[in-house]
GROMACS .gro file of C-alpha atoms in nm:
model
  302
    1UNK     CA    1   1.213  -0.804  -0.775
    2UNK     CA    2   1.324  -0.630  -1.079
    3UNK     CA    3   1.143  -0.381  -1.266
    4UNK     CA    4   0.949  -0.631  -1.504
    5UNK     CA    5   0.830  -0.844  -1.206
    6UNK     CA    6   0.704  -0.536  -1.033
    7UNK     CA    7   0.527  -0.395  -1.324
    8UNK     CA    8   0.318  -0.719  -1.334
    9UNK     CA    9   0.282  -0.681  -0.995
   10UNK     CA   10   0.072  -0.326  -1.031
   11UNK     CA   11  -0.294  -0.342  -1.098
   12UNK     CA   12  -0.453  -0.303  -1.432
   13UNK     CA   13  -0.600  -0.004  -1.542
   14UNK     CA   14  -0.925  -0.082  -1.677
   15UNK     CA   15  -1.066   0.031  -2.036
   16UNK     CA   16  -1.284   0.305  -2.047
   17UNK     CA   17  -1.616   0.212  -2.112
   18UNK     CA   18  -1.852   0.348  -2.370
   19UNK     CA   19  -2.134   0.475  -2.178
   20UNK     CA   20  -1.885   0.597  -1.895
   21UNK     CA   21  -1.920   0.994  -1.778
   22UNK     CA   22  -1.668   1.239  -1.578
   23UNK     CA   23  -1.897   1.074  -1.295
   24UNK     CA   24  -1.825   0.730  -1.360
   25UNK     CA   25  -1.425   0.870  -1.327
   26UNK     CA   26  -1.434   1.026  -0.993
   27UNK     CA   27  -1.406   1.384  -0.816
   28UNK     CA   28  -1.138   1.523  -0.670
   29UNK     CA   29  -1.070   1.807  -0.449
   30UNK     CA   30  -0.770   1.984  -0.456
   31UNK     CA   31  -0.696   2.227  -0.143
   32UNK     CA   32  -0.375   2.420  -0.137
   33UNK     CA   33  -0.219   2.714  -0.281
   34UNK     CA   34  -0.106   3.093  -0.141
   35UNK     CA   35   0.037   3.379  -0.250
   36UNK     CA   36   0.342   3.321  -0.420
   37UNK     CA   37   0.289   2.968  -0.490
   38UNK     CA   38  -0.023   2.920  -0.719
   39UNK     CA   39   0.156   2.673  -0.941
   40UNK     CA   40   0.189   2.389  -0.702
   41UNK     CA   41  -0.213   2.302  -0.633
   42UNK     CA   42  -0.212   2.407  -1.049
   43UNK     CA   43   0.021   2.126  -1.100
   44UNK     CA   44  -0.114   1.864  -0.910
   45UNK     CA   45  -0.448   1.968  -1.056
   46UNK     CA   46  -0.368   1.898  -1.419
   47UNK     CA   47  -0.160   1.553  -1.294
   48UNK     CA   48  -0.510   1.438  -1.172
   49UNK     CA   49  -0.694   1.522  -1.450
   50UNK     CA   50  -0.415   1.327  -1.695
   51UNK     CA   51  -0.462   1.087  -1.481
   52UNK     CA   52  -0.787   0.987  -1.562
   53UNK     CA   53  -0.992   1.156  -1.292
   54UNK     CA   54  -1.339   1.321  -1.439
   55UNK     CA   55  -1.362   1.637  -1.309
   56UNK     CA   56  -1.114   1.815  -1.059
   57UNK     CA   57  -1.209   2.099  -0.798
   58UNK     CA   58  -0.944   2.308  -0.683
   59UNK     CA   59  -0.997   2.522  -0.384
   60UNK     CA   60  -0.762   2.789  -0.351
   61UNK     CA   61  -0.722   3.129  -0.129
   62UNK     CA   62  -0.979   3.379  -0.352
   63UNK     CA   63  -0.654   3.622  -0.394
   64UNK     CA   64  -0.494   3.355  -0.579
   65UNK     CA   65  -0.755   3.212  -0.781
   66UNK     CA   66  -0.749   3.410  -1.105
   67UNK     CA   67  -0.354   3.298  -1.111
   68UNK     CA   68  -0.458   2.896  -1.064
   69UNK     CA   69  -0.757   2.906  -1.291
   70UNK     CA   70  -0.515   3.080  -1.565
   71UNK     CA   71  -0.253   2.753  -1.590
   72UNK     CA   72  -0.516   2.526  -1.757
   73UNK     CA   73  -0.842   2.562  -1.817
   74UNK     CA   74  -1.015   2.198  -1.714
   75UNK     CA   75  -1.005   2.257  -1.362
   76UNK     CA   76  -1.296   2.436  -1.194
   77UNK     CA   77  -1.110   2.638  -0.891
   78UNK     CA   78  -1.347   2.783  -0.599
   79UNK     CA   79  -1.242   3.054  -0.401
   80UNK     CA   80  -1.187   3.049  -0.053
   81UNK     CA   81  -1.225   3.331   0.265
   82UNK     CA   82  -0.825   3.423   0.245
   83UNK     CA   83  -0.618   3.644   0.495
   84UNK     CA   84  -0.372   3.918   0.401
   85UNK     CA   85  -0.124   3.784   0.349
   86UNK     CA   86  -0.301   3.517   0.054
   87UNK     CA   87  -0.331   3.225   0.275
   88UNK     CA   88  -0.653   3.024   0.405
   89UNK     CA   89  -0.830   3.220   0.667
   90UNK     CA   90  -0.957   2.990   0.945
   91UNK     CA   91  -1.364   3.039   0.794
   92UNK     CA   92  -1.199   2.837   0.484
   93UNK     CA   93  -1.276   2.521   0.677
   94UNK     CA   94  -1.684   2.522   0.612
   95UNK     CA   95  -1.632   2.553   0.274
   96UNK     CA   96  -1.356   2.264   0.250
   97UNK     CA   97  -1.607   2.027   0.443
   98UNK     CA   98  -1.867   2.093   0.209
   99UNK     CA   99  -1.694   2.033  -0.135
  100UNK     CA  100  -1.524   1.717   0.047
  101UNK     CA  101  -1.868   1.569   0.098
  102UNK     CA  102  -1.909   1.547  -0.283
  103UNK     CA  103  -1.554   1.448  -0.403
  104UNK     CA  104  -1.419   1.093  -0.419
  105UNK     CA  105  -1.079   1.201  -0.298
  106UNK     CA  106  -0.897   1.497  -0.174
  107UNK     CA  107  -0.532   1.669  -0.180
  108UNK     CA  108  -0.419   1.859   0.035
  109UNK     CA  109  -0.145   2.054   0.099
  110UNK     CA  110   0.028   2.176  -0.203
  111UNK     CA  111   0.131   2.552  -0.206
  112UNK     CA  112  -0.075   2.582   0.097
  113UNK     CA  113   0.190   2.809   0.289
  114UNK     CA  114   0.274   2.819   0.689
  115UNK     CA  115   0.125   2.986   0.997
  116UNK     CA  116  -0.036   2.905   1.302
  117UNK     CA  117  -0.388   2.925   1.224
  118UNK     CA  118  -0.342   2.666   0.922
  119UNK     CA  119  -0.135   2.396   1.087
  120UNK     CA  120  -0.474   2.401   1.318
  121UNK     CA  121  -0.692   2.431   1.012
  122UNK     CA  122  -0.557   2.140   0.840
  123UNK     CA  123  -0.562   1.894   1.153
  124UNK     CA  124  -0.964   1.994   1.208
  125UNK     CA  125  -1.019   1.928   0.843
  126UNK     CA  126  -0.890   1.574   0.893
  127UNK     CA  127  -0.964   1.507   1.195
  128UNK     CA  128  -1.359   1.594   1.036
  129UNK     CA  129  -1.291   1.411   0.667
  130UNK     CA  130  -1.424   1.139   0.583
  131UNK     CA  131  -1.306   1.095   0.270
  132UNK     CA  132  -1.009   0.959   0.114
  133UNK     CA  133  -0.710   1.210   0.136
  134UNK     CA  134  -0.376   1.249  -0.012
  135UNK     CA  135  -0.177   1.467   0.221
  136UNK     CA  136   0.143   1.599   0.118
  137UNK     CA  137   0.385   1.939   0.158
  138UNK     CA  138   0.266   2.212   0.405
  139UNK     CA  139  -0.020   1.985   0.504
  140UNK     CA  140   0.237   1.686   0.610
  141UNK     CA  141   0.425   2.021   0.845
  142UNK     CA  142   0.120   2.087   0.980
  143UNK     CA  143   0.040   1.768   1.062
  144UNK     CA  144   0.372   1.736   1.261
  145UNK     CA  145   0.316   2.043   1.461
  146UNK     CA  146   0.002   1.909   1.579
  147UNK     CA  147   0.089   1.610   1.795
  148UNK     CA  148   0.018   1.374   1.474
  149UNK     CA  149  -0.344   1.441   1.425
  150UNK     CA  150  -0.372   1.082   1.226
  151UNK     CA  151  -0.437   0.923   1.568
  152UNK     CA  152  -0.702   1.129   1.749
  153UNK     CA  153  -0.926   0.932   1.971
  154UNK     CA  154  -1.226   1.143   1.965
  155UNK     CA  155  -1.581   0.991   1.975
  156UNK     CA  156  -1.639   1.136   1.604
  157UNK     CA  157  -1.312   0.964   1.484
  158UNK     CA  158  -1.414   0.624   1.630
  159UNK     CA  159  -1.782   0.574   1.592
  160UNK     CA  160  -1.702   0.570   1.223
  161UNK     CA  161  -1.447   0.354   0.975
  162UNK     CA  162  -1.107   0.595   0.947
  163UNK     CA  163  -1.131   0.709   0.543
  164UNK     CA  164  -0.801   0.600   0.403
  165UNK     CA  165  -0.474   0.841   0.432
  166UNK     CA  166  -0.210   0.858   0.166
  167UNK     CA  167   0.088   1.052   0.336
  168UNK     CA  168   0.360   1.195   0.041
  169UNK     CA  169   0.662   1.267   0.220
  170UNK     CA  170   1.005   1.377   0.144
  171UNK     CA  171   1.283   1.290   0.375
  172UNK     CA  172   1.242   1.614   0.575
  173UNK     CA  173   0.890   1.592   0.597
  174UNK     CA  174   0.907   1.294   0.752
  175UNK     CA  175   1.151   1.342   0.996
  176UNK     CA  176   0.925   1.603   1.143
  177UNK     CA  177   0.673   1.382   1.140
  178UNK     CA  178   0.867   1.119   1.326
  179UNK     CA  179   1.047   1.353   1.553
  180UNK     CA  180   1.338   1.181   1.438
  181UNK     CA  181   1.604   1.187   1.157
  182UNK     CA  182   1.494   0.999   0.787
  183UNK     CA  183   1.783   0.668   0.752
  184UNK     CA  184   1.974   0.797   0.504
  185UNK     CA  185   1.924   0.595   0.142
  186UNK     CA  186   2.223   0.444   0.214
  187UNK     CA  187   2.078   0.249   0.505
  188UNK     CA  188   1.775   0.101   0.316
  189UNK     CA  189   1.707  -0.164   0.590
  190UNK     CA  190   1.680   0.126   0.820
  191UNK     CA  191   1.410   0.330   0.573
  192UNK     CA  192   1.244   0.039   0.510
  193UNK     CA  193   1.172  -0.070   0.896
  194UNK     CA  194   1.065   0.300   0.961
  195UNK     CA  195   0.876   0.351   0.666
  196UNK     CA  196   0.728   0.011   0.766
  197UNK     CA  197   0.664   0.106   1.132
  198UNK     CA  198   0.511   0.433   1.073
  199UNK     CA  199   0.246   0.322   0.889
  200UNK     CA  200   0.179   0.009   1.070
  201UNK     CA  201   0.164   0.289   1.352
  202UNK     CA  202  -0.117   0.518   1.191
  203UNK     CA  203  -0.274   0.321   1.015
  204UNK     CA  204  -0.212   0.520   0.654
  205UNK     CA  205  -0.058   0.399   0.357
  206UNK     CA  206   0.301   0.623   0.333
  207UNK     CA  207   0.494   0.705   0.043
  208UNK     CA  208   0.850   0.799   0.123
  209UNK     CA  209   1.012   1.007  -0.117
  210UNK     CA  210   1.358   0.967  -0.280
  211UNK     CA  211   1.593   0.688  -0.487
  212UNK     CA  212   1.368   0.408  -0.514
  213UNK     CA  213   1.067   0.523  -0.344
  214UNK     CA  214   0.938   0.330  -0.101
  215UNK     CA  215   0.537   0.290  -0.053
  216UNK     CA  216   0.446   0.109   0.270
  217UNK     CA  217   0.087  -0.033   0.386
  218UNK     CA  218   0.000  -0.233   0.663
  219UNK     CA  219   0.225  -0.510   0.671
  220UNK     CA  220   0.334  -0.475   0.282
  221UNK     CA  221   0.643  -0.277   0.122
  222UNK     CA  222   0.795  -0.182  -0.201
  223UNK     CA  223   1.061   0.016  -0.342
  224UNK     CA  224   1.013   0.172  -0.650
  225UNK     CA  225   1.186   0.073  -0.939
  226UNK     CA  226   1.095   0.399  -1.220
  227UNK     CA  227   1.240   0.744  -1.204
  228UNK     CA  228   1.597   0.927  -1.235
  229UNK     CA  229   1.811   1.199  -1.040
  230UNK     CA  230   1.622   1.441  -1.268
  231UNK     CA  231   1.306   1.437  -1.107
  232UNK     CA  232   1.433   1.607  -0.814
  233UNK     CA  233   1.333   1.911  -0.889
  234UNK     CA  234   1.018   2.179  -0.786
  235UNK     CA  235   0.720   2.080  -0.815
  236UNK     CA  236   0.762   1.718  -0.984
  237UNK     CA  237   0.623   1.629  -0.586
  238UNK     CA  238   0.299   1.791  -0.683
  239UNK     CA  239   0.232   1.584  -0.966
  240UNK     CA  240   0.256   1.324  -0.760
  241UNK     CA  241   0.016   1.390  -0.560
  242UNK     CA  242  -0.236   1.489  -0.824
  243UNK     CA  243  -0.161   1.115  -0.974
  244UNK     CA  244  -0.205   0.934  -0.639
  245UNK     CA  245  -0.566   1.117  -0.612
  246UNK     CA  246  -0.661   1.078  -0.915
  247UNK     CA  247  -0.633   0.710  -0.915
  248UNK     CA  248  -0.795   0.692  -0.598
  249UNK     CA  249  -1.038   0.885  -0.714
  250UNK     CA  250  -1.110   0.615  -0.977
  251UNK     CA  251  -1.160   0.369  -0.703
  252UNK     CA  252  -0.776   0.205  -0.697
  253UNK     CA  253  -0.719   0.132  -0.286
  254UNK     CA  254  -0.479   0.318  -0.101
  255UNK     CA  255  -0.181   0.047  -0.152
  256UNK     CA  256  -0.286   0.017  -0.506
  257UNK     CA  257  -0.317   0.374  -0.607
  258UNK     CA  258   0.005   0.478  -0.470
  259UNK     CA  259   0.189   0.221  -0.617
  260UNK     CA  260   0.080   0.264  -0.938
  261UNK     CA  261   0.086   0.617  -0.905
  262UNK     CA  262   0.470   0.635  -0.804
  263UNK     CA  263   0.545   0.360  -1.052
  264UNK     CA  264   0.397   0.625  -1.346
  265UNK     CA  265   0.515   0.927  -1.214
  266UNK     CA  266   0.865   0.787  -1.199
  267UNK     CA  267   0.802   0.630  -1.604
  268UNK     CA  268   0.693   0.957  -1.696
  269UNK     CA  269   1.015   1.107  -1.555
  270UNK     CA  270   1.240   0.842  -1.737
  271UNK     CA  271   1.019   0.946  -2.072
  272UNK     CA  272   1.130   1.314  -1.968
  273UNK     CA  273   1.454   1.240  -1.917
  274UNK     CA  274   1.505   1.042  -2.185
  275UNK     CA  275   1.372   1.332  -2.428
  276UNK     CA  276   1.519   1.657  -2.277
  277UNK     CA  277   1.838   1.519  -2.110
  278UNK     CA  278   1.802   1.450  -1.700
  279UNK     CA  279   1.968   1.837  -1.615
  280UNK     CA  280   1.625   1.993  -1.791
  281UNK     CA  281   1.363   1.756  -1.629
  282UNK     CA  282   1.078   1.988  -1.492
  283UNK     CA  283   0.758   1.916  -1.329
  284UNK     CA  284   0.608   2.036  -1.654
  285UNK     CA  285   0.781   1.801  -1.856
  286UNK     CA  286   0.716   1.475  -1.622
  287UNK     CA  287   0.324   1.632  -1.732
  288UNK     CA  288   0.342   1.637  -2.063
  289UNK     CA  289   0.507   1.272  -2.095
  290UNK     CA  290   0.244   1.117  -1.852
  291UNK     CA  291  -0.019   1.029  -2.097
  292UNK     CA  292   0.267   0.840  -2.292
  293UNK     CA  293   0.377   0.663  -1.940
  294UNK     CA  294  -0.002   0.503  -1.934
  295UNK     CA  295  -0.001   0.405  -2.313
  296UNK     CA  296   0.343   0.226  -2.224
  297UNK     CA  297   0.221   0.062  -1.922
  298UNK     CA  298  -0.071  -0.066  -2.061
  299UNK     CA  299   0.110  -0.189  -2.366
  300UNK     CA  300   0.357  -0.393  -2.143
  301UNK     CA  301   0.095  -0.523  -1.906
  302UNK     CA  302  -0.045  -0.672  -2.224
   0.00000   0.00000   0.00000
């Protein structure tokens, strides 16, 4: 399929209407963040918002929350019970279940740091979640240190329908979460069948990082046709994230709004690139050209 077919393959994104509010748009709830790495929840933050949803929430360790509220000024951040050393502290959980309950989608796991205690938080917040969830960085290492908390047969988890799960991974995120290495992109049969078994596995909709991204549902696939070398760089991950929610947020299912949402992160990047030169692509700059990367798409859906 080239890149025109799989364009008209995406959904539409719908005209705003006139008597629409930041309700009719969609909540989400951004958890992550930690001493020393404030921008990466900050970033995926402002991706959701230019991505259409209506209001975002950020949670964030109360030591940090001065720093993330500082980047833009749209997001409404919420402190959380932190320890000492500026990460979650385990009494963070109440709180997270409680702004959940009113958000249309969460992310988690940007900037959110490593320890013990919050590879244990993170797999009782989903295991208790019963919203949609976008799960990427220190959230997807957590998750593989806790026997793959996507499949836990407890009564809770099975008297009620699983809430979707978008899982972001790089290659080396997901070979911890396999217990196994990532097929190298030069083996795409390979990535494709585990990208394809995984999810089939868990049930979740998984977006594998890399050249030609691959987004796998169920018994569907596709590779990714948008995006250039110069993406790979720190925290252009984060924005996707923020992009995935935010179109969830907006109602888009789980195969829809990651494909759509790696399809325009990866335009955005080629807008970047094409502007600054791929060596000076920054998560910042795949930002600032998104808004131009949904004018475009709409234009050529047309």
């Amino acid at each position: 399929m080239d890149q025109l077919e799989y364009l008209r393959s995406l959904p539409r994104i719908p005209e705003r209407t006139p008597t629409g509010h930041k309700g009719t748009y969609g909540t989400v709830l951004g958890i992550g963040g930690s001493r020393g790495m404030a921008g990466s929840i900050a970033l995926a933050g402002r991706a959701a918002l230019l991505g259409g949803a209506g209001l975002v929430r950020l949670a964030v360790p109360d030591p940090v929350l001065e720093t993330v509220a500082g980047f833009y000024p749209e997001a409404t951040t919420i402190p959380c019970p932190a320890d000492r050393q500026g990460r979650f502290a385990p009494s963070a959980l109440t709180l997270w279940l409680e702004l959940a309950a009113s958000a249309n989608c969460v992310m988690i796991g940007p900037g959110l740091g490593r320890s013990a205690v919050l590879d244990g938080l993170v797999g009782r917040f989903l295991e208790r979640c019963d919203k949609p969830c976008v799960i990427d960085a220190d959230a997807l290492n957590a998750l593989a240190t806790q026997g793959n908390r996507l499949e836990i047969p407890t009564p809770e988890r099975v008297s009620r329908p699983c809430a979707a799960r978008i899982l972001t991974p790089h290659p080396g995120e997901f070979a911890r979460l396999r217990g196994m290495p990532t097929p190298p992109e030069t083996e795409p049969d390979s990535r494709v069948k585990a990208a394809s078994e995984f999810a089939g596995r868990f049930s979740v909709t998984l977006v594998l990082k890399g050249h030609a991204t691959l987004i796998a549902h169920e018994n569907a696939i596709a590779a990714n046709p948008t995006g250039n070398p110069g993406m790979a760089t720190a925290g252009s991950g984060d924005v996707l994230t923020g992009l995935i929610a935010a179109l969830s947020a907006q109602q888009f299912p789980p195969w829809d709004a990651a494909r759509l949402g790696v399809y325009l992160h990866g335009m955005a990047g080629d807008l970047a690139a094409n502007r600054l030169g791929d060596i000076s692509v920054t998560a910042t700059s795949i930002l600032e050209s998104l808004p131009r990367a949904f004018t475009e798409f709409r234009a050529a859906q047309n």
